[in-house]
Coordinates of C-alpha atoms in Angstrom, one line a residue:
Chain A
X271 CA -179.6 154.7 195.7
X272 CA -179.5 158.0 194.1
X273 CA -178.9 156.0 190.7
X274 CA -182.2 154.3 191.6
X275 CA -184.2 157.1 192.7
X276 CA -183.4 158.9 189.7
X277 CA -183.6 155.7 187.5
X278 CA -187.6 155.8 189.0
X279 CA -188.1 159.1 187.8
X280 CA -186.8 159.2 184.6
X281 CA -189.0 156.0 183.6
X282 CA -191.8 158.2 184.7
X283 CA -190.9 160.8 182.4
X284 CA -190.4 158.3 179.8
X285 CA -194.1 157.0 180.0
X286 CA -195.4 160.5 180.2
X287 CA -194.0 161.3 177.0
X288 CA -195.1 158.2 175.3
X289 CA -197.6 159.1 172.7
X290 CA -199.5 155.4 173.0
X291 CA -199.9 156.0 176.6
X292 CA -201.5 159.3 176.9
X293 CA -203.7 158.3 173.9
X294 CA -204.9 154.4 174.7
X295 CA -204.1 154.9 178.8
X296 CA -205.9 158.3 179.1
X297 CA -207.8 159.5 176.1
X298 CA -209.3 156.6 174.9
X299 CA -211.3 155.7 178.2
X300 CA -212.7 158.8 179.1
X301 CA -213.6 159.1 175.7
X302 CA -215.4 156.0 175.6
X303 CA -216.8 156.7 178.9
X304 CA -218.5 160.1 177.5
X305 CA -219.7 157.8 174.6
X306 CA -221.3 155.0 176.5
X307 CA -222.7 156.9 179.5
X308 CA -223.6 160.1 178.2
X309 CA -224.7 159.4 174.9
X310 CA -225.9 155.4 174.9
X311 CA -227.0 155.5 177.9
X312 CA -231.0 154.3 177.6
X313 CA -230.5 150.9 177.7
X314 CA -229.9 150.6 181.6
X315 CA -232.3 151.5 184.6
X316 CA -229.9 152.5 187.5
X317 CA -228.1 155.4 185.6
X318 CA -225.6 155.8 189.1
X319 CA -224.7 152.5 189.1
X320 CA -224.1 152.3 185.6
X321 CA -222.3 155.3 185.3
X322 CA -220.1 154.5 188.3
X323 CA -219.5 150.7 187.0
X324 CA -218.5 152.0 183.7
X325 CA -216.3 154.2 185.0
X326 CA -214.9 151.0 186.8
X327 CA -214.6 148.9 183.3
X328 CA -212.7 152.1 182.0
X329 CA -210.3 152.7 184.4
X330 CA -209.2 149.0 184.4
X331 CA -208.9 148.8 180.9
X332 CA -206.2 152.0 180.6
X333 CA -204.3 150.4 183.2
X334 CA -204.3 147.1 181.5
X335 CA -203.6 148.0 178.6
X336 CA -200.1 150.5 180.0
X337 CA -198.9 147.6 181.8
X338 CA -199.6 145.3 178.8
X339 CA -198.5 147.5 176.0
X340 CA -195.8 150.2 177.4
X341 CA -193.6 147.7 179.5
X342 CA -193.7 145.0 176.9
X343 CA -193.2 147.0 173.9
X344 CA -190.9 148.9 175.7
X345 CA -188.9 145.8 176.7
X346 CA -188.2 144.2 173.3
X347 CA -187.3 147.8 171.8
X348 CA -184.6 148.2 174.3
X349 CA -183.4 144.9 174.2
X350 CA -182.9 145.4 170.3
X351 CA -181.6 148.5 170.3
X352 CA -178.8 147.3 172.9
X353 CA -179.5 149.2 175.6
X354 CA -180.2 146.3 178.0
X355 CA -176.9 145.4 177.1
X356 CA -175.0 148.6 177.1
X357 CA -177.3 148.9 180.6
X358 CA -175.2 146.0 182.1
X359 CA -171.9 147.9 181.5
X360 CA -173.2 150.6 184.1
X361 CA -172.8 150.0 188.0
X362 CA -176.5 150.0 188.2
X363 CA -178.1 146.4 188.5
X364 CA -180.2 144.6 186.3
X365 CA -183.0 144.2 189.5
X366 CA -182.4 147.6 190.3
X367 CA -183.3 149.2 187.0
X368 CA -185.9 146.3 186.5
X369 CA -187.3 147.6 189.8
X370 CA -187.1 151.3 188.7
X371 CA -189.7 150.3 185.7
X372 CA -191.8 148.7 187.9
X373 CA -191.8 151.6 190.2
X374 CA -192.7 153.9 187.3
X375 CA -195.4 152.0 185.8
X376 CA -197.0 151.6 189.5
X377 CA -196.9 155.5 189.3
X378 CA -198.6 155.7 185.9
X379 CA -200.7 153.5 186.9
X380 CA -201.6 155.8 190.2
X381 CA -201.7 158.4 188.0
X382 CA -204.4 157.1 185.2
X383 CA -206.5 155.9 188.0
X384 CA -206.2 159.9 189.7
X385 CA -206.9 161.0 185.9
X386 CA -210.2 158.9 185.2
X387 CA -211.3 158.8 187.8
X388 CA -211.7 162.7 188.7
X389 CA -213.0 162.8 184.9
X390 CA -215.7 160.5 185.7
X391 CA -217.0 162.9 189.0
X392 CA -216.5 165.8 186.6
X393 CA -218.6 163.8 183.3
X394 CA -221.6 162.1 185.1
X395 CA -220.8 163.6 189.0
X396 CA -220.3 159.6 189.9
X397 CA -220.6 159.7 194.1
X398 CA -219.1 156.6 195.5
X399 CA -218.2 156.4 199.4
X400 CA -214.4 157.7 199.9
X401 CA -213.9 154.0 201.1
X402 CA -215.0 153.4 198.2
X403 CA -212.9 155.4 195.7
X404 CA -209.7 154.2 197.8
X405 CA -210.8 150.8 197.5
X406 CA -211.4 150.8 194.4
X407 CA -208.7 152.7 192.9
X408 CA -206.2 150.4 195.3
X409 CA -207.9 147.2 193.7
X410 CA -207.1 148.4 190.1
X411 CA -203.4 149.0 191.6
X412 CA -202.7 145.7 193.2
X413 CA -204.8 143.7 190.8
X414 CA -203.3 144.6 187.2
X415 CA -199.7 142.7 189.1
X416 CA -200.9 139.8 186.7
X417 CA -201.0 142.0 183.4
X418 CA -197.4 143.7 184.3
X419 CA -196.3 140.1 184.5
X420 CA -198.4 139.4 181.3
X421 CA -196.2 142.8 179.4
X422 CA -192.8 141.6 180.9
X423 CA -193.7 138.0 179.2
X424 CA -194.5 139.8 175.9
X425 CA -191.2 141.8 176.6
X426 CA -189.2 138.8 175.7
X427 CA -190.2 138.9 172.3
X428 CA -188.0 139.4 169.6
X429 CA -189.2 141.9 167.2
X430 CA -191.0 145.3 167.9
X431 CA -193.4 144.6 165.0
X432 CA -194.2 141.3 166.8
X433 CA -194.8 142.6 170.3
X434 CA -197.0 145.3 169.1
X435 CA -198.8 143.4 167.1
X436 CA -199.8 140.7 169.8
X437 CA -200.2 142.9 172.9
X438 CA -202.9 145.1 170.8
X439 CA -204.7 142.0 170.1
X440 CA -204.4 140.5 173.3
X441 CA -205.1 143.3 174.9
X442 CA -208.2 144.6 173.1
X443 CA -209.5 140.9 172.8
X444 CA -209.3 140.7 176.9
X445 CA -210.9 144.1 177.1
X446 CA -213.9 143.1 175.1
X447 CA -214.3 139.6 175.8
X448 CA -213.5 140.4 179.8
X449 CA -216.6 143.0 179.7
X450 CA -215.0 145.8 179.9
X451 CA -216.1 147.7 176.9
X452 CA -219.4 146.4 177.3
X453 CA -221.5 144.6 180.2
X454 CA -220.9 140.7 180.0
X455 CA -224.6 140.3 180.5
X456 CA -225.1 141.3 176.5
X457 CA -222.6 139.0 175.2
X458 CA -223.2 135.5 174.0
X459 CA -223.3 132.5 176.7
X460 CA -220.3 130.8 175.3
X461 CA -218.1 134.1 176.2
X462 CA -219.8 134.7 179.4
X463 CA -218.6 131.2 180.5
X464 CA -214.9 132.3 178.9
X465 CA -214.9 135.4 180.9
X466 CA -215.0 133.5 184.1
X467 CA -211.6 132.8 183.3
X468 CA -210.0 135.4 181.9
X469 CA -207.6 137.9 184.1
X470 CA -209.2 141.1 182.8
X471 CA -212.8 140.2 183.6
X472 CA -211.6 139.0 187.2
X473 CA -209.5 142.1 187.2
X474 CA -213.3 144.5 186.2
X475 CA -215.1 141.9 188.3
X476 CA -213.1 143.2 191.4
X477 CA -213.7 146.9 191.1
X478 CA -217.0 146.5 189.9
X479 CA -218.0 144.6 193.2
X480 CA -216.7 147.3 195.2
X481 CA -218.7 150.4 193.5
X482 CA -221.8 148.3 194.4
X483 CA -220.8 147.8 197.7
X484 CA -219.2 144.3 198.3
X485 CA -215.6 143.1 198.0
X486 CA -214.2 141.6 195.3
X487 CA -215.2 137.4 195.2
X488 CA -212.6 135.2 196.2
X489 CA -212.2 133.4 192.9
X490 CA -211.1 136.5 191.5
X491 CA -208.1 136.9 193.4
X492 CA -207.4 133.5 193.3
X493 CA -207.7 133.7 189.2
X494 CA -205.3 136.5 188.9
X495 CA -202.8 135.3 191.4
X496 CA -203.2 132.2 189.1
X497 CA -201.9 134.1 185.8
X498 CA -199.7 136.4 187.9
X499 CA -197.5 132.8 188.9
X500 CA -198.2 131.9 185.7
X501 CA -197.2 134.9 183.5
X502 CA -194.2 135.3 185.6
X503 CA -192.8 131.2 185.6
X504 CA -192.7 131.3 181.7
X505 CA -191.3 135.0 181.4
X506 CA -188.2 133.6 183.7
X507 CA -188.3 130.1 181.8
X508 CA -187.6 132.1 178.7
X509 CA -185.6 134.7 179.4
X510 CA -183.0 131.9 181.0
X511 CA -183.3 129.6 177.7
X512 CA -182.7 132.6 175.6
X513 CA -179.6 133.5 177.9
X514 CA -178.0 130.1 177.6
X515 CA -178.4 130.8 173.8
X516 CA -175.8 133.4 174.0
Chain B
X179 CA -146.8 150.4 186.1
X180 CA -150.2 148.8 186.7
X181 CA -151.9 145.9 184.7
X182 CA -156.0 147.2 183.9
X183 CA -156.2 144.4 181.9
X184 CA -155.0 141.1 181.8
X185 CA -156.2 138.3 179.5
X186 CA -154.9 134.5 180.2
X187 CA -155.6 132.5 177.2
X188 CA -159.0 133.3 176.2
X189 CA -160.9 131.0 174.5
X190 CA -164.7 131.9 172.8
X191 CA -166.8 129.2 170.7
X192 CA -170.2 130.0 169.7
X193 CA -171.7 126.7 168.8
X194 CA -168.9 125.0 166.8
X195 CA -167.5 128.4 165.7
X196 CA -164.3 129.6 167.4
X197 CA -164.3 133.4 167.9
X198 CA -161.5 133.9 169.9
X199 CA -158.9 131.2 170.3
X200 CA -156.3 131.2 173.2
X201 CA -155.8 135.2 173.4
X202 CA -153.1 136.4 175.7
X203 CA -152.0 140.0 176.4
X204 CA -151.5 143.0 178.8
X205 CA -152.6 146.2 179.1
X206 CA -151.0 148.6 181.3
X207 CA -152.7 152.1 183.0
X208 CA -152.2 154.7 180.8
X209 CA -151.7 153.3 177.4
X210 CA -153.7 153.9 174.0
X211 CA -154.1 150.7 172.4
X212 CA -156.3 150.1 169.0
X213 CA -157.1 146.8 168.7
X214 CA -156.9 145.8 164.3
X215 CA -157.7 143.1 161.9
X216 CA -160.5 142.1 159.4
X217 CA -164.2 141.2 159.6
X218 CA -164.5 138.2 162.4
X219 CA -161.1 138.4 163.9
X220 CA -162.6 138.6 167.6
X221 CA -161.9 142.1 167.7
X222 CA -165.4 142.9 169.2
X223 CA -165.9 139.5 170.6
X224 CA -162.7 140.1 172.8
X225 CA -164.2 144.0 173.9
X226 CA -167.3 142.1 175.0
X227 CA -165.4 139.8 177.0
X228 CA -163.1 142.4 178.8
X229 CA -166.7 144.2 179.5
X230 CA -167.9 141.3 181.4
X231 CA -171.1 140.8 178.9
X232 CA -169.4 137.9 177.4
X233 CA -168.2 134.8 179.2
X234 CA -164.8 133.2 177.7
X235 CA -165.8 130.0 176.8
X236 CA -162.0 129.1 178.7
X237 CA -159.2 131.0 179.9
X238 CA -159.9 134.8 182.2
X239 CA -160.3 137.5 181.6
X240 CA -159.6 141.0 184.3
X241 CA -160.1 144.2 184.6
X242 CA -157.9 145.8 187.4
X243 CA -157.4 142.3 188.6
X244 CA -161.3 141.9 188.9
X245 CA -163.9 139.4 187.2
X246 CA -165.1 142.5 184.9
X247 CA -168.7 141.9 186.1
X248 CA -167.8 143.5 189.5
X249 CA -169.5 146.3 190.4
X250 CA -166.3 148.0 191.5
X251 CA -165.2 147.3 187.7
X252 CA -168.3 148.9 186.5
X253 CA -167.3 152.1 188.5
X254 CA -164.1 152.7 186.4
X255 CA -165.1 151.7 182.9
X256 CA -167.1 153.3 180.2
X257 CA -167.7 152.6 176.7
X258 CA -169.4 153.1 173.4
X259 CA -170.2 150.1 171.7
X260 CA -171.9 149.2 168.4
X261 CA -175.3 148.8 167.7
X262 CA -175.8 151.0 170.7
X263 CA -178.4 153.3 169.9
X264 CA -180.3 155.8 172.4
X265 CA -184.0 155.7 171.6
X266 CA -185.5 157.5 174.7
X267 CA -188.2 160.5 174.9
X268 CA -185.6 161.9 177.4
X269 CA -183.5 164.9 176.5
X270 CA -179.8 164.4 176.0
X271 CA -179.5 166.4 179.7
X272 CA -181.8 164.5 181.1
X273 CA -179.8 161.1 179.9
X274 CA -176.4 162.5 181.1
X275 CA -177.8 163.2 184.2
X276 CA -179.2 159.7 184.6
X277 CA -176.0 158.3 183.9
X278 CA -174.1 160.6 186.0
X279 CA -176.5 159.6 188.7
X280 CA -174.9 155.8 188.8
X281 CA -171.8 156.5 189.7
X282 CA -170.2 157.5 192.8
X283 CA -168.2 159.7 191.7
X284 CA -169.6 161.2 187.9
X285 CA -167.7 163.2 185.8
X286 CA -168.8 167.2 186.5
X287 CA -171.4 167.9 184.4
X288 CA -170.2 170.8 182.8
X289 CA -166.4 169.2 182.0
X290 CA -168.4 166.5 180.0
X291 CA -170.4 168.7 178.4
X292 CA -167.2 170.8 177.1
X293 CA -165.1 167.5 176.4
X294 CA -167.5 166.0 174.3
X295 CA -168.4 169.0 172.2
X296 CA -172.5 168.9 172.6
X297 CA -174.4 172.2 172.0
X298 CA -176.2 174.2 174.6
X299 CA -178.9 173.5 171.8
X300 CA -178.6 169.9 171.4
X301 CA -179.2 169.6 175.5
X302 CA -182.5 169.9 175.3
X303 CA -183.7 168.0 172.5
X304 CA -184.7 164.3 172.6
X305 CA -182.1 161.7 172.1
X306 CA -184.9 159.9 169.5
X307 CA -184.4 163.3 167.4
X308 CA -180.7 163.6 166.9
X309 CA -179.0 163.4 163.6
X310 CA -176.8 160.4 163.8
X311 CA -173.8 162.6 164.7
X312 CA -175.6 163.9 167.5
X313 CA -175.9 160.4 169.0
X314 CA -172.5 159.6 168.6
X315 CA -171.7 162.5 170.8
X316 CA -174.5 161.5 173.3
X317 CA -172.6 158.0 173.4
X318 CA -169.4 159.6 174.0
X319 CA -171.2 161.3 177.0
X320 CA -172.4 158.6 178.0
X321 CA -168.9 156.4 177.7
X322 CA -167.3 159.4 180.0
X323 CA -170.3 160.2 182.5
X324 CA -168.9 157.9 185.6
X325 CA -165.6 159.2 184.7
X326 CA -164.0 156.3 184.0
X327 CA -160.0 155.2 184.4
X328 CA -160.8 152.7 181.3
X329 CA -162.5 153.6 177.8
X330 CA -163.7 151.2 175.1
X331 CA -164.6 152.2 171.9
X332 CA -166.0 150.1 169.0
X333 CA -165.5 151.2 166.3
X334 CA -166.3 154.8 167.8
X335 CA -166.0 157.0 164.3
X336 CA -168.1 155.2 162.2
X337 CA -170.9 157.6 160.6
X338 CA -168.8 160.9 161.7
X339 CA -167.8 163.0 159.4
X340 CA -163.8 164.6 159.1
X341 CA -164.3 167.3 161.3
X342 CA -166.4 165.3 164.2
X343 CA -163.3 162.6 163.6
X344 CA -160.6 164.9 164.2
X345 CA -162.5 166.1 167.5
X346 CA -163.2 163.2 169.0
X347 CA -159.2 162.5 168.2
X348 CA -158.3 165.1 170.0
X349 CA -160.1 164.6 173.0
X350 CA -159.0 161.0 173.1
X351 CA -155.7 162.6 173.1
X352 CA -156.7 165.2 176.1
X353 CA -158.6 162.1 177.7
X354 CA -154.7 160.3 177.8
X355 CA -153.1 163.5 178.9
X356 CA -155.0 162.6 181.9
X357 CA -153.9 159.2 182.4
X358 CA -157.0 157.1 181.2
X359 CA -156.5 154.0 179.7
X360 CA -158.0 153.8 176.0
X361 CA -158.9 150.8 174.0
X362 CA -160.4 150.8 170.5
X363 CA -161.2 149.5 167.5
X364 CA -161.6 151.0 164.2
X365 CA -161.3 150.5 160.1
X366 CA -159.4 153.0 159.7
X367 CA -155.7 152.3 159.9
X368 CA -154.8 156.0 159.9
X369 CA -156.2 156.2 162.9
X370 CA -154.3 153.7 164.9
X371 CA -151.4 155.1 163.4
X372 CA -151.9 158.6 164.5
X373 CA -153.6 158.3 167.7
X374 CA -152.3 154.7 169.6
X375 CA -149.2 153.9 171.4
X376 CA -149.5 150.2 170.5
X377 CA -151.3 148.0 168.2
X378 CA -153.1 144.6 168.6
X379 CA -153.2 143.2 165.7
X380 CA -155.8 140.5 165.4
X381 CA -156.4 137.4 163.0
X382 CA -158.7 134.7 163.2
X383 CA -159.3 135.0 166.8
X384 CA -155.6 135.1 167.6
X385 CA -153.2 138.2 168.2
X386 CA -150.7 138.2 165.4
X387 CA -148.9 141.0 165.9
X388 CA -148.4 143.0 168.7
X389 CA -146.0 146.8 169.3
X390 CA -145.6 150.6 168.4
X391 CA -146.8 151.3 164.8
X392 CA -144.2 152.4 164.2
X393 CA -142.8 148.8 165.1
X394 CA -145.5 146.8 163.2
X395 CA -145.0 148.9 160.2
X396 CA -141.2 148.2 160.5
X397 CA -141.5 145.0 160.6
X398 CA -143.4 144.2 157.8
X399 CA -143.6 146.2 155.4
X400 CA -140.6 147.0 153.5
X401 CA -138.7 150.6 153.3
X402 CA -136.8 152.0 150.4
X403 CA -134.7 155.1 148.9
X404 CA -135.4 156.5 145.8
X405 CA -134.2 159.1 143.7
X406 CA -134.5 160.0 139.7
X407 CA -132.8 157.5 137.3
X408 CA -129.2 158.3 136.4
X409 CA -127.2 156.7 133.8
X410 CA -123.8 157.5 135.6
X411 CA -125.1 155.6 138.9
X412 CA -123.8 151.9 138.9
X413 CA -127.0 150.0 139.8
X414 CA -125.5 146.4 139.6
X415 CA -122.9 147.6 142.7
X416 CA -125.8 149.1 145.0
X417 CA -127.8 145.8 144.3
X418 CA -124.6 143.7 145.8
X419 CA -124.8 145.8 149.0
X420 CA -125.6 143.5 151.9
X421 CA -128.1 146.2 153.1
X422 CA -130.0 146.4 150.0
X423 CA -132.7 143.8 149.3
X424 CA -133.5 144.9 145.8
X425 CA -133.2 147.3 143.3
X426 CA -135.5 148.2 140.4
X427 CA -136.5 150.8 138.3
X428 CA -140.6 152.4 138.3
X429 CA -141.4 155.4 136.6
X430 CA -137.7 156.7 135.8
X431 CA -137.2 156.7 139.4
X432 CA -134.7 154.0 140.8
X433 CA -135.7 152.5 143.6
X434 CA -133.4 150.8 146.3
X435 CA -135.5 148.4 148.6
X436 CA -133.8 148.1 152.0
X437 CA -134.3 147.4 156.0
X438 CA -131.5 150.7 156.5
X439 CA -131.8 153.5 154.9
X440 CA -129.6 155.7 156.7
X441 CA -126.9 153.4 155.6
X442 CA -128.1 153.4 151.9
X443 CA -128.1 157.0 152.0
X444 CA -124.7 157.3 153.7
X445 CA -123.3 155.7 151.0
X446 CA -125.0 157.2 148.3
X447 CA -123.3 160.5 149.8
X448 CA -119.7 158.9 150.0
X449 CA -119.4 157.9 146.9
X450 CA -120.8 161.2 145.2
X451 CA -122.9 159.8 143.1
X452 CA -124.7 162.8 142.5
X453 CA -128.1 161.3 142.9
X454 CA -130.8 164.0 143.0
X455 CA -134.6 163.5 144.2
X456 CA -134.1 161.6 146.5
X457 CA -137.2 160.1 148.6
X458 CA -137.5 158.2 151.6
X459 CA -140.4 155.6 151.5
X460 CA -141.8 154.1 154.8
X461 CA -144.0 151.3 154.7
X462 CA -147.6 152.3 155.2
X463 CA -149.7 150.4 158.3
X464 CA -152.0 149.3 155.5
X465 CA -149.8 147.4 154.2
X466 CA -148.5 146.2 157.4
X467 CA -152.3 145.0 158.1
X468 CA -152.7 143.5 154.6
X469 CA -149.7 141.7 154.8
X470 CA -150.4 140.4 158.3
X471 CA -154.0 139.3 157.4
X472 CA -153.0 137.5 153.8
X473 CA -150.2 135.1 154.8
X474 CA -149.9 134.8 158.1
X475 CA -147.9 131.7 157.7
X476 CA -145.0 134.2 156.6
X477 CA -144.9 135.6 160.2

């Protein structure tokens, strides 16, 4: 127990000090959210709404891409470097330190939501309902399960330079084509109808719904719990075929 | 005494390749065994096994009596592997204390600290920052932190230079005084000479040899007298001794090839022969190895 608690906080630690994260999970949003609501910011009647929906697309897309790009990247690196092995040789379980990176990731993620979304009341003074800063903030918690289990797929990969490669890619390609750098409504039909059926925009979609007063639509929990089971059945299929290798 | 490990006729095949092939042996608390032999003999193969992150294709393998996977295994043993490297933002501290943190009962902090010879300096930097010496004492740390009653080490000196060596000797050494049980591997035969009790010797997946150095060496390798050539000395009588396997002369120095010295000497002395320069030469465990390794249809 003390192995795990510890386990949870050193993970924490390890994020914090990760270079990628405080630049794509923390800089990078609020710096886009300065650009596109302080600076382009003409294009759109309701200014509040805007601003506060922006704010939305920006906090889901730092905590997208940590649990995309930390826990995979940092899955396959540890793997190759033998410490998953060497990990195995310790009392502490595999589940148990497994469960200690969740736990510290869920933290992060806490923590990136706390981060942007105090810099958004700061930057445009967004006022939502404290219903609806809780809801909100728990959505973007509960509902980026699907992209942990998305980075713990990648996280089977075998090369570093391969996992980083595709979980940038996939990762800003979801952002952009899920409507998260940019309103859906200004994009092209064909991705539109794309984006009905990809996590991140049913992931946005969620939070977005909630700073304009609803709940999130029922499809969009259904979606992600789709590529959660999804994400999570072929990261299991492989990791057993690539044990049986051994 | 008390078996820590025991291994019944251990086989390991990866795909059509046999690793390890019917391995048998013992070890007993408290003794320092390096475990020798070429490229692919299963030395490392064999580690994995005894740490429970291989599965013997047949046969079993225990650690105090235990399938090694057991937690209560996982208590008692530590180890520093190969291709083991430490690649976190945390601080060495920070590391040791997270390892500490797993085990019931940890090695004090300060103990490991001393034993393993890290600087008050080197505490605080990240483990992704030390010089590859550094790491190797991290590792060590990290092998002792659960203060284990059984070590591995593969190939532990690899990348350390004489002085590190000599250390980390020595604490083995202080780490036996204590009544641990050491296993390792390593290249250099020197080192299984000076610092273990007993020798595996291993070839093509089997042990071929298996005793003291000291043993091994006498065994194989073949032990003469020497002293400087002498005209008055009757060479053709010495080489009719029963003792004496062969006489020659190298380098104006005669030299009498034989399994008893003592006795060549004895009767060098008797007779007066006057002999002068005289030297003693033992076999050397790399020639043991070699010999071991090369034919082993001769053993």
């Amino acid at each position: 127990m003390k192995g795990l608690l510890m386990q949870c906080r050193m993970e924490i630690i390890k994020i914090l000090r990760n270079p990628y994260y405080v630049f794509w999970s923390l800089l990078m949003p609020i710096v886009f959210y300065v650009i596109f609501t302080r600076i382009f910011n003409n294009a759109f009647d309701n200014d509040q709404e805007w601003q506060a929906h922006y704010l939305m697309s920006m906090t889901t897309f730092s905590v997208m891409g940590s649990a995309i790009m930390t826990l995979g990247i940092r899955l396959v690196e540890e793997r190759t470097q033998g410490w998953s092995l060497f990990m195995r040789i310790t009392p502490i379980s595999t589940s148990a330190y497994f469960f200690a990176k969740m736990v510290g990731q869920t933290v992060i993620h806490i923590l990136s939501i706390i981060v942007i979304f105090t810099a958004g009341g700061f930057i445009n003074r967004v006022t939502l309902s404290p219903l609806e800063w809780l809801l909100s903030g728990l959505w973007i918690l509960l509902a980026s399960a699907p992209f942990l289990a998305l980075g713990v797929l990648f996280g089977t990969m075998k090369r570093v330079d391969t996992v980083s490669g595709v979980s940038n890619l996939v990762y800003l390609l979801l952002a952009l084509s899920g409507g998260m750098w940019m309103p859906l409504e200004i994009m092209p039909t064909i991705v539109q109808k794309i984006a009905q059926w990809l996590p991140s925009y049913n992931f946005g979609n969620g939070a977005w719904q909630i700073v304009r007063g609803n709940g999130p639509d029922v499809s969009n929990v259904l979606v992600l719990i789709g590529y959660l089971i999804i994400f999570m059945v072929l990261s299991s299929y492989i990791r057993r075929k690539q044990e049986a290798a051994v | 005494m008390e078996e820590v490990v025991s291994i019944e006729k251990a086989t390991k095949k990866f795909k059509d390749k046999t690793a390890v092939d019917e391995l048998s042996c013992s070890i007993q608390r408290g003794e320092v065994v390096a475990i020798l032999g070429p490229n692919g003999a299963g030395k490392s193969t064999t580690i994995l096994m005894m740490l429970g992150l291989l599965e013997p294709t047949e046969g079993k393998v225990e650690i105090f009596r235990m399938d090694p996977k057991e937690k209560a295994v996982r208590e008692k043993i530590g180890a520093m592997l190969q291709e083991v490297s430490v690649i976190d933002t945390l601080t060495v501290k920070e590391i040791i204390q997270l390892f500490r943190s797993y085990y019931a009962t940890p090695m004090d902090f300060e103990e490991l600290v001393a034993l393993t010879g890290l600087k008050k300096e080197e505490m605080k930097k990240r483990a992704d920052k030390l010089s590859g010496g550094q790491k190797r004492r991290l590792g060590f740390a990290l092998a002792l932190a659960g203060d284990p009653d059984l070590l591995f080490f593969d190939e532990p000196t690899v990348g350390m230079d004489i002085t590190a060596r000599k250390r980390f000797w020595d604490t083995v050494k202080a780490l036996k005084e204590k009544g641990k049980t050491i296993i390792f591997t390593t290249h250099y035969l020197q080192e299984a000479d000076d610092v273990a009790e007993r020798i595996l010797l291993f070839h093509k997946g089997e042990v071929v040899a298996d005793g003291t150095p000291h043993a091994i060496k006498n065994r194989l390798t073949k032990q003469s007298v020497s002293f400087i050539e002498n005209s008055e000395v009757p060479l053709d009588e010495i080489r009719s001794l029963a003792i004496v396997s062969d006489v020659y002369v190298k380098n104006n120095r005669v030299i009498v090839v034989t399994e008893q010295t003592d006795d060549v000497l004895a009767y060098l002395f008797e007779k007066r022969l006057g002999v002068k320069g005289i030297e003693i030469e033992k076999g050397r465990l790399d020639e043991a190895f070699e010999q071991l390794t090369k034919n082993k249809e001769a053993i």
